[in-house]
mmCIF file of C-alpha atoms in Angstrom:
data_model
loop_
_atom_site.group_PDB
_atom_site.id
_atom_site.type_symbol
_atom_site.label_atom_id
_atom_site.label_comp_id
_atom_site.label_asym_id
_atom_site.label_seq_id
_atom_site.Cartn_x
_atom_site.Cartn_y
_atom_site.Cartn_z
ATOM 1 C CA UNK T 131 130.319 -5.152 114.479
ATOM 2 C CA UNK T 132 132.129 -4.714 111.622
ATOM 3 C CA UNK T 133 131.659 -7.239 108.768
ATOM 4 C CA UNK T 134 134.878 -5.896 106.634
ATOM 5 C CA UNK T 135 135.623 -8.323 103.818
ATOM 6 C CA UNK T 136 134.031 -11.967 105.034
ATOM 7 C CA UNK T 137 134.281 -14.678 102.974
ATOM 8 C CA UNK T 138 130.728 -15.400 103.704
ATOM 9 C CA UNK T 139 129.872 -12.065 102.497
ATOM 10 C CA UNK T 140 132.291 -11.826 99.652
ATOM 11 C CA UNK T 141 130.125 -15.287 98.345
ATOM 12 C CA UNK T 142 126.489 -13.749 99.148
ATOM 13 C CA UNK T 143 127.743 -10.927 97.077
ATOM 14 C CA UNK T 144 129.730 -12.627 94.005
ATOM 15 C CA UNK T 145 126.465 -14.383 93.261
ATOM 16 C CA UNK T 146 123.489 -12.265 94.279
ATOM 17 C CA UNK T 147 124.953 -9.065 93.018
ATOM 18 C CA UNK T 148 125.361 -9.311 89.617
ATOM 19 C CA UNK T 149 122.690 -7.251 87.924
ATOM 20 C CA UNK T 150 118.979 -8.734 87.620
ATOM 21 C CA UNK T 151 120.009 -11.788 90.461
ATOM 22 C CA UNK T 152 118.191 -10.480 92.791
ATOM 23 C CA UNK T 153 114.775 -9.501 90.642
ATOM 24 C CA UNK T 154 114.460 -12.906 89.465
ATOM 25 C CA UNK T 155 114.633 -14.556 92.733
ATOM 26 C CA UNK T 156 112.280 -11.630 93.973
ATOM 27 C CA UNK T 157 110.389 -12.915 90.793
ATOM 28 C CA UNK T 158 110.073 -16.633 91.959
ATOM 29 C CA UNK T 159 109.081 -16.090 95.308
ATOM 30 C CA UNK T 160 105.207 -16.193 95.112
ATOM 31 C CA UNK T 161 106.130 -19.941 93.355
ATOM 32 C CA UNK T 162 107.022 -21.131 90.193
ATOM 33 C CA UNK T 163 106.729 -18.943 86.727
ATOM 34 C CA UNK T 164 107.243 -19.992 83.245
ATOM 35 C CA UNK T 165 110.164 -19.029 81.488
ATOM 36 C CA UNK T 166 108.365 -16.480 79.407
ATOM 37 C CA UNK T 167 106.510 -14.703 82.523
ATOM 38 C CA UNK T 168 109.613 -14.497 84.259
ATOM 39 C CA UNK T 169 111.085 -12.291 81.500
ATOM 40 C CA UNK T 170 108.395 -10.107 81.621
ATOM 41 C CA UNK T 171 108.167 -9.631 85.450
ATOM 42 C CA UNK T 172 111.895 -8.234 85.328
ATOM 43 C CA UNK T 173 111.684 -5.750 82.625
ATOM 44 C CA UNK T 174 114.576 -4.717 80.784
ATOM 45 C CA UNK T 175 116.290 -8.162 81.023
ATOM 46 C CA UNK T 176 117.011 -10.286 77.810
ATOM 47 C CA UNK T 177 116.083 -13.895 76.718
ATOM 48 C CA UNK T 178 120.061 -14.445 77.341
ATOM 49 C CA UNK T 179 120.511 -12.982 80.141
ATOM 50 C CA UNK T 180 117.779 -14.428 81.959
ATOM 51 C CA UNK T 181 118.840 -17.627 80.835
ATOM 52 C CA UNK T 182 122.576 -17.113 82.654
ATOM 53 C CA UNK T 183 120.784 -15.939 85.912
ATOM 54 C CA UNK T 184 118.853 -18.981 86.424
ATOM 55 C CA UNK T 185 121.589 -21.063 85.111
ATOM 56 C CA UNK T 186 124.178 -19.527 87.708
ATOM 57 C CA UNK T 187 120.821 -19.760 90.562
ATOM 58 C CA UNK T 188 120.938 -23.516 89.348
ATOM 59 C CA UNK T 189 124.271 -23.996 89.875
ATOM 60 C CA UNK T 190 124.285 -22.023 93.246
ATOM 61 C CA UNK T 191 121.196 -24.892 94.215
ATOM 62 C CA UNK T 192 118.265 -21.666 94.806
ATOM 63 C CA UNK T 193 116.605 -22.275 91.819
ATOM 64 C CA UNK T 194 115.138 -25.640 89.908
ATOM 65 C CA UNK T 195 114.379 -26.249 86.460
ATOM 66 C CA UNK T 196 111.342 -28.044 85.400
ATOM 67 C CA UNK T 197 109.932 -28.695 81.441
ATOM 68 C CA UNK T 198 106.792 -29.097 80.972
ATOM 69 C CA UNK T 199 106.021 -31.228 78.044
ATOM 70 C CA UNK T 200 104.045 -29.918 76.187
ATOM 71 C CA UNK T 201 102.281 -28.956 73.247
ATOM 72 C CA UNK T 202 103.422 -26.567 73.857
ATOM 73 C CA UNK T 203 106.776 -27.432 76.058
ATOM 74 C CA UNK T 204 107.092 -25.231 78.393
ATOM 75 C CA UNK T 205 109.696 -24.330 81.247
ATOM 76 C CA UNK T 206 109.097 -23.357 84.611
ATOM 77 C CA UNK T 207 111.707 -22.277 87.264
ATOM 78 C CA UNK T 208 111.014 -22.532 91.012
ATOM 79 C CA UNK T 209 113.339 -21.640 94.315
ATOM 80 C CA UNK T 210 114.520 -24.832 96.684
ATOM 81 C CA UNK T 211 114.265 -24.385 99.946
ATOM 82 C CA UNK T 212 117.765 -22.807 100.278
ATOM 83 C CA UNK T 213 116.508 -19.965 97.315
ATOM 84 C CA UNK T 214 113.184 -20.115 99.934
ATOM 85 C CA UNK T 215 115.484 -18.847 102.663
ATOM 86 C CA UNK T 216 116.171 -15.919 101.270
ATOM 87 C CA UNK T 217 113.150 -14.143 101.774
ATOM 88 C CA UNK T 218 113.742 -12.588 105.212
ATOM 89 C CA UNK T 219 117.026 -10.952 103.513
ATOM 90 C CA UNK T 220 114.865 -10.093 100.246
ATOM 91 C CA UNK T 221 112.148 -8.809 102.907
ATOM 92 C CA UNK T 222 114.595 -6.705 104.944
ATOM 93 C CA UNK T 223 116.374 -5.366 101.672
ATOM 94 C CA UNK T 224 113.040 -3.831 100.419
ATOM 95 C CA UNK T 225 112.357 -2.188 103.915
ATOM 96 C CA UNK T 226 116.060 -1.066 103.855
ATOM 97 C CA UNK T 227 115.949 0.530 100.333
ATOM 98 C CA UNK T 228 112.071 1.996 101.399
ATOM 99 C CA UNK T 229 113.796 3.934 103.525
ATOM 100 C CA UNK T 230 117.282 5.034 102.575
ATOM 101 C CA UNK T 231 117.062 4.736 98.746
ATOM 102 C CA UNK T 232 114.849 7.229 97.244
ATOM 103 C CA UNK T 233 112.392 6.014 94.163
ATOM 104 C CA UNK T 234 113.654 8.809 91.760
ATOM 105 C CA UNK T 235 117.488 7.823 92.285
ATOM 106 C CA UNK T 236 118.411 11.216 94.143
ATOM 107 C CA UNK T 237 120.069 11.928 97.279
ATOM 108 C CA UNK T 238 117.989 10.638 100.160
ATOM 109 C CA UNK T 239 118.241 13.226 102.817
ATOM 110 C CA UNK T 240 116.652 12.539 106.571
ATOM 111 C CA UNK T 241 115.303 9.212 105.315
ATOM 112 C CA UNK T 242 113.011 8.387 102.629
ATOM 113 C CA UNK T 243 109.665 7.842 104.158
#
């Protein structure tokens, strides 16, 4: 079967591709985290930039926005059930890369176990 250049696929990819998509919604999958935890669980990512991903995941309808009031106010993030869905994908992706991506970024040669 080839999948060539689906629509459905060109969508799934427009969105969830962009860099740091997918480690925040691999980020919000044990439930929901607090702006400021979230940045540290995907390392390397700005205050900005974190802020466009989960405004783009709001947009797409996998991620909600809840504030806390506070003192302090805080901000938590958590998936819907169509961000929920995505875990058998998210699942299958890390088994996928386990085995044909190698951890130091070379060449994986006769599989990666």
């Amino acid at each position: 079967m080839c999948l060539g250049s689906d629509a459905a696929v060109e969508r799934v990819f427009k969105l969830l591709g962009k860099r740091w998509t997918g480690l925040v919604i691999a980020s919000l999958m044990s439930g929901p985290v607090h702006f400021s935890d979230l940045r540290r669980t995907v390392p390397g990512i700005s205050e900005r930039m974190l802020s466009d991903r989960l405004t783009e995941l709001q947009t797409a309808a996998l991620v909600v926005r809840e504030v806390h009031e506070g003192p302090p106010l805080r901000v938590a993030y958590h998936l819907t059930d169509a961000g929920r869905a995505l875990r058998p994908a998210m699942e299958e992706l890390r088994r996928w890369a386990e085995s044909h991506l190698p951890a130091d970024g070379g060449p994986c040669v006769g599989g990666c176990d």
